[in-house]
PDB file of C-alpha atoms in Angstrom:
ATOM      1  CA  UNK A1232      13.738  16.517   9.239  1.00 78.00           C
ATOM      2  CA  UNK A1233      16.126  17.648   6.550  1.00 79.00           C
ATOM      3  CA  UNK A1234      14.883  18.724   3.137  1.00 90.00           C
ATOM      4  CA  UNK A1235      15.587  16.114   0.495  1.00 94.00           C
ATOM      5  CA  UNK A1236      18.027  16.966  -2.265  1.00 95.00           C
ATOM      6  CA  UNK A1237      18.497  15.469  -5.748  1.00 94.00           C
ATOM      7  CA  UNK A1238      20.824  12.797  -4.375  1.00 96.00           C
ATOM      8  CA  UNK A1239      18.262  11.694  -1.784  1.00 96.00           C
ATOM      9  CA  UNK A1240      15.567  11.511  -4.462  1.00 96.00           C
ATOM     10  CA  UNK A1241      17.833   9.458  -6.745  1.00 96.00           C
ATOM     11  CA  UNK A1242      18.531   7.051  -3.852  1.00 97.00           C
ATOM     12  CA  UNK A1243      14.800   6.734  -3.210  1.00 96.00           C
ATOM     13  CA  UNK A1244      14.170   6.130  -6.899  1.00 95.00           C
ATOM     14  CA  UNK A1245      16.775   3.360  -7.037  1.00 97.00           C
ATOM     15  CA  UNK A1246      15.471   1.709  -3.867  1.00 97.00           C
ATOM     16  CA  UNK A1247      11.886   1.818  -5.183  1.00 96.00           C
ATOM     17  CA  UNK A1248      13.030  -0.225  -8.149  1.00 95.00           C
ATOM     18  CA  UNK A1249      15.074  -2.698  -6.077  1.00 96.00           C
ATOM     19  CA  UNK A1250      15.138  -2.475  -2.284  1.00 95.00           C
ATOM     20  CA  UNK A1251      17.816  -5.198  -2.162  1.00 96.00           C
ATOM     21  CA  UNK A1252      20.265  -3.102  -4.182  1.00 97.00           C
ATOM     22  CA  UNK A1253      23.565  -3.036  -2.268  1.00 97.00           C
ATOM     23  CA  UNK A1254      24.821   0.346  -1.092  1.00 98.00           C
ATOM     24  CA  UNK A1255      28.009  -0.355  -3.047  1.00 98.00           C
ATOM     25  CA  UNK A1256      25.917  -0.309  -6.240  1.00 98.00           C
ATOM     26  CA  UNK A1257      23.791   2.705  -5.265  1.00 98.00           C
ATOM     27  CA  UNK A1258      26.703   4.939  -4.250  1.00 98.00           C
ATOM     28  CA  UNK A1259      28.364   5.340  -7.690  1.00 98.00           C
ATOM     29  CA  UNK A1260      24.965   5.945  -9.326  1.00 97.00           C
ATOM     30  CA  UNK A1261      24.410   8.947  -7.045  1.00 97.00           C
ATOM     31  CA  UNK A1262      28.050  10.156  -7.104  1.00 97.00           C
ATOM     32  CA  UNK A1263      28.802   9.289  -3.475  1.00 98.00           C
ATOM     33  CA  UNK A1264      31.190   6.948  -1.750  1.00 97.00           C
ATOM     34  CA  UNK A1265      29.678   4.024   0.134  1.00 97.00           C
ATOM     35  CA  UNK A1266      29.753   5.448   3.679  1.00 98.00           C
ATOM     36  CA  UNK A1267      28.009   8.772   2.910  1.00 97.00           C
ATOM     37  CA  UNK A1268      25.470   6.913   0.776  1.00 98.00           C
ATOM     38  CA  UNK A1269      24.800   4.446   3.615  1.00 98.00           C
ATOM     39  CA  UNK A1270      24.353   7.370   6.037  1.00 98.00           C
ATOM     40  CA  UNK A1271      21.826   9.005   3.736  1.00 97.00           C
ATOM     41  CA  UNK A1272      19.843   5.760   3.463  1.00 98.00           C
ATOM     42  CA  UNK A1273      19.886   5.432   7.255  1.00 97.00           C
ATOM     43  CA  UNK A1274      18.624   9.013   7.588  1.00 97.00           C
ATOM     44  CA  UNK A1275      15.872   8.412   5.017  1.00 97.00           C
ATOM     45  CA  UNK A1276      14.754   5.385   7.029  1.00 97.00           C
ATOM     46  CA  UNK A1277      15.015   7.169  10.382  1.00 97.00           C
ATOM     47  CA  UNK A1278      12.986  10.158   9.085  1.00 96.00           C
ATOM     48  CA  UNK A1279      10.292   7.882   7.650  1.00 96.00           C
ATOM     49  CA  UNK A1280      10.819   8.516   3.941  1.00 97.00           C
ATOM     50  CA  UNK A1281      11.549   4.800   3.640  1.00 97.00           C
ATOM     51  CA  UNK A1282       8.792   3.089   5.627  1.00 96.00           C
ATOM     52  CA  UNK A1283       9.811  -0.491   4.932  1.00 95.00           C
ATOM     53  CA  UNK A1284      11.731  -2.713   2.523  1.00 94.00           C
ATOM     54  CA  UNK A1285       9.709  -5.581   1.128  1.00 93.00           C
ATOM     55  CA  UNK A1286       9.721  -8.292  -1.510  1.00 93.00           C
ATOM     56  CA  UNK A1287       6.963  -8.090  -4.124  1.00 94.00           C
ATOM     57  CA  UNK A1288       5.541 -11.545  -4.634  1.00 96.00           C
ATOM     58  CA  UNK A1289       3.840 -13.069  -7.660  1.00 96.00           C
ATOM     59  CA  UNK A1290       0.103 -13.421  -6.940  1.00 96.00           C
ATOM     60  CA  UNK A1291      -0.476 -16.150  -9.490  1.00 96.00           C
ATOM     61  CA  UNK A1292       2.421 -18.334  -8.377  1.00 97.00           C
ATOM     62  CA  UNK A1293       1.127 -18.092  -4.799  1.00 98.00           C
ATOM     63  CA  UNK A1294      -2.427 -19.032  -5.775  1.00 98.00           C
ATOM     64  CA  UNK A1295      -4.032 -15.645  -5.136  1.00 98.00           C
ATOM     65  CA  UNK A1296      -4.482 -14.599  -8.772  1.00 97.00           C
ATOM     66  CA  UNK A1297      -8.007 -13.205  -8.380  1.00 98.00           C
ATOM     67  CA  UNK A1298      -8.070  -9.478  -7.621  1.00 98.00           C
ATOM     68  CA  UNK A1299     -11.280  -7.989  -6.228  1.00 98.00           C
ATOM     69  CA  UNK A1300     -12.173  -4.395  -5.478  1.00 98.00           C
ATOM     70  CA  UNK A1301     -15.039  -3.952  -3.035  1.00 98.00           C
ATOM     71  CA  UNK A1302     -16.937  -0.665  -2.831  1.00 98.00           C
ATOM     72  CA  UNK A1303     -18.757  -0.174   0.452  1.00 98.00           C
ATOM     73  CA  UNK A1304     -21.436   2.294   1.475  1.00 98.00           C
ATOM     74  CA  UNK A1305     -22.530   2.650   5.079  1.00 97.00           C
ATOM     75  CA  UNK A1306     -25.293   4.490   6.919  1.00 95.00           C
ATOM     76  CA  UNK A1307     -23.269   4.599  10.126  1.00 95.00           C
ATOM     77  CA  UNK A1308     -20.466   7.154  10.120  1.00 94.00           C
ATOM     78  CA  UNK A1309     -19.674   6.997  13.815  1.00 96.00           C
ATOM     79  CA  UNK A1310     -16.161   6.625  15.179  1.00 97.00           C
ATOM     80  CA  UNK A1311     -17.224   3.415  16.911  1.00 97.00           C
ATOM     81  CA  UNK A1312     -18.408   1.867  13.618  1.00 97.00           C
ATOM     82  CA  UNK A1313     -15.248   2.982  11.834  1.00 97.00           C
ATOM     83  CA  UNK A1314     -12.992   1.466  14.513  1.00 97.00           C
ATOM     84  CA  UNK A1315     -14.907  -1.821  14.420  1.00 97.00           C
ATOM     85  CA  UNK A1316     -14.667  -1.887  10.621  1.00 98.00           C
ATOM     86  CA  UNK A1317     -10.965  -0.993  10.671  1.00 98.00           C
ATOM     87  CA  UNK A1318     -10.237  -3.703  13.257  1.00 98.00           C
ATOM     88  CA  UNK A1319     -12.185  -6.290  11.257  1.00 98.00           C
ATOM     89  CA  UNK A1320     -10.322  -5.436   8.055  1.00 98.00           C
ATOM     90  CA  UNK A1321      -6.957  -5.602   9.873  1.00 98.00           C
ATOM     91  CA  UNK A1322      -7.696  -9.254  10.743  1.00 97.00           C
ATOM     92  CA  UNK A1323      -8.317 -10.351   7.139  1.00 98.00           C
ATOM     93  CA  UNK A1324      -5.026 -11.026   5.285  1.00 98.00           C
ATOM     94  CA  UNK A1325      -6.722 -11.200   1.867  1.00 98.00           C
ATOM     95  CA  UNK A1326      -7.475  -7.466   2.134  1.00 98.00           C
ATOM     96  CA  UNK A1327      -4.314  -5.732   0.959  1.00 98.00           C
ATOM     97  CA  UNK A1328      -5.541  -2.165   1.316  1.00 98.00           C
ATOM     98  CA  UNK A1329      -8.525  -0.147   2.459  1.00 98.00           C
ATOM     99  CA  UNK A1330      -9.330   3.448   1.619  1.00 98.00           C
ATOM    100  CA  UNK A1331     -11.913   5.872   3.032  1.00 97.00           C
ATOM    101  CA  UNK A1332     -13.277   7.897   0.133  1.00 98.00           C
ATOM    102  CA  UNK A1333     -15.221  11.003  -0.672  1.00 97.00           C
ATOM    103  CA  UNK A1334     -18.114  10.759  -3.113  1.00 95.00           C
ATOM    104  CA  UNK A1335     -20.802   8.127  -3.556  1.00 96.00           C
ATOM    105  CA  UNK A1336     -18.758   5.251  -2.084  1.00 98.00           C
ATOM    106  CA  UNK A1337     -17.488   5.391   1.495  1.00 98.00           C
ATOM    107  CA  UNK A1338     -14.743   2.716   1.425  1.00 98.00           C
ATOM    108  CA  UNK A1339     -12.794   0.785  -1.172  1.00 98.00           C
ATOM    109  CA  UNK A1340     -11.090  -2.516  -0.375  1.00 98.00           C
ATOM    110  CA  UNK A1341      -8.463  -4.269  -2.517  1.00 98.00           C
ATOM    111  CA  UNK A1342      -8.273  -8.034  -2.082  1.00 98.00           C
ATOM    112  CA  UNK A1343      -6.342 -10.936  -3.593  1.00 98.00           C
ATOM    113  CA  UNK A1344      -7.733 -14.464  -3.365  1.00 98.00           C
ATOM    114  CA  UNK A1345      -7.542 -17.823  -5.114  1.00 98.00           C
ATOM    115  CA  UNK A1346     -11.168 -17.876  -6.344  1.00 98.00           C
ATOM    116  CA  UNK A1347     -14.721 -16.615  -5.919  1.00 97.00           C
ATOM    117  CA  UNK A1348     -15.446 -19.115  -3.140  1.00 98.00           C
ATOM    118  CA  UNK A1349     -12.580 -17.602  -1.094  1.00 98.00           C
ATOM    119  CA  UNK A1350     -14.043 -14.141  -1.732  1.00 98.00           C
ATOM    120  CA  UNK A1351     -17.443 -15.333  -0.536  1.00 98.00           C
ATOM    121  CA  UNK A1352     -15.846 -16.513   2.716  1.00 98.00           C
ATOM    122  CA  UNK A1353     -14.227 -13.077   3.254  1.00 98.00           C
ATOM    123  CA  UNK A1354     -17.510 -11.358   2.359  1.00 97.00           C
ATOM    124  CA  UNK A1355     -19.393 -13.430   4.940  1.00 97.00           C
ATOM    125  CA  UNK A1356     -16.715 -12.643   7.534  1.00 97.00           C
ATOM    126  CA  UNK A1357     -17.107  -8.910   6.866  1.00 96.00           C
ATOM    127  CA  UNK A1358     -20.915  -8.857   7.057  1.00 96.00           C
ATOM    128  CA  UNK A1359     -20.880 -10.995  10.203  1.00 96.00           C
ATOM    129  CA  UNK A1360     -18.821  -8.337  11.984  1.00 96.00           C
ATOM    130  CA  UNK A1361     -19.987  -5.021  10.511  1.00 97.00           C
ATOM    131  CA  UNK A1362     -23.247  -3.753   8.984  1.00 95.00           C
ATOM    132  CA  UNK A1363     -23.192  -2.058   5.571  1.00 97.00           C
ATOM    133  CA  UNK A1364     -25.747  -0.216   3.483  1.00 97.00           C
ATOM    134  CA  UNK A1365     -24.354  -1.566   0.212  1.00 97.00           C
ATOM    135  CA  UNK A1366     -21.478  -3.774  -0.921  1.00 97.00           C
ATOM    136  CA  UNK A1367     -20.441  -3.897  -4.573  1.00 97.00           C
ATOM    137  CA  UNK A1368     -17.719  -6.286  -5.727  1.00 97.00           C
ATOM    138  CA  UNK A1369     -15.702  -5.824  -8.904  1.00 98.00           C
ATOM    139  CA  UNK A1370     -13.505  -8.652 -10.147  1.00 98.00           C
ATOM    140  CA  UNK A1371     -10.445  -7.613 -12.118  1.00 97.00           C
ATOM    141  CA  UNK A1372     -10.260  -9.076 -15.612  1.00 97.00           C
ATOM    142  CA  UNK A1373      -6.705  -7.913 -16.318  1.00 96.00           C
ATOM    143  CA  UNK A1374      -3.997  -6.073 -14.443  1.00 95.00           C
ATOM    144  CA  UNK A1375      -2.905  -3.350 -16.847  1.00 97.00           C
ATOM    145  CA  UNK A1376      -0.586  -1.394 -14.558  1.00 96.00           C
ATOM    146  CA  UNK A1377       0.638  -2.137 -11.076  1.00 94.00           C
ATOM    147  CA  UNK A1378       3.497  -0.437  -9.304  1.00 94.00           C
ATOM    148  CA  UNK A1379       4.524   0.422  -5.796  1.00 93.00           C
ATOM    149  CA  UNK A1380       6.830   3.235  -6.954  1.00 94.00           C
ATOM    150  CA  UNK A1381       5.486   6.657  -6.034  1.00 94.00           C
ATOM    151  CA  UNK A1382       6.284   9.635  -8.298  1.00 94.00           C
ATOM    152  CA  UNK A1383       9.072  11.693  -6.772  1.00 93.00           C
ATOM    153  CA  UNK A1384       8.749  14.709  -9.076  1.00 91.00           C
ATOM    154  CA  UNK A1385       6.108  16.336  -6.841  1.00 92.00           C
ATOM    155  CA  UNK A1386       8.387  16.676  -3.826  1.00 90.00           C
ATOM    156  CA  UNK A1387       9.007  20.314  -4.617  1.00 70.00           C
ATOM    157  CA  UNK A1388      11.789  22.529  -5.826  1.00 60.00           C
ATOM    158  CA  UNK A1389      15.269  21.333  -5.004  1.00 55.00           C
TER     159      UNK A1389
END
């Protein structure tokens, strides 16, 4: 894997803002012609810096305007339990992300749903498959910041 330079980081920054941006529009912004710019983007994809290109959808317009964070504690920390939990979560499309944490909570789930009744259905699906010590649900009142853009300034010296 090659070390990224300032041009690579600028390309990544532009694509984080709009993944559908044509190479012909990216190239002049990074002081490259189209072909070398396209090659860099291909390399960034091949090397895994760009994992995927997606469309960000409007939750409210698609009737999943309720955001829930679920904090989970477990007594069982075995690999078998973790794999069962991971497999269960993978099958539930309302769960957008799952994190294993340090501290007083073991796992944090991020869900989007149309309403509390839909959350209750997901909750029942989870507890039917996996046992937990404690489940605490937090319903978001307002989204104050949401981005998928990661900060690129920590990559290291260029």
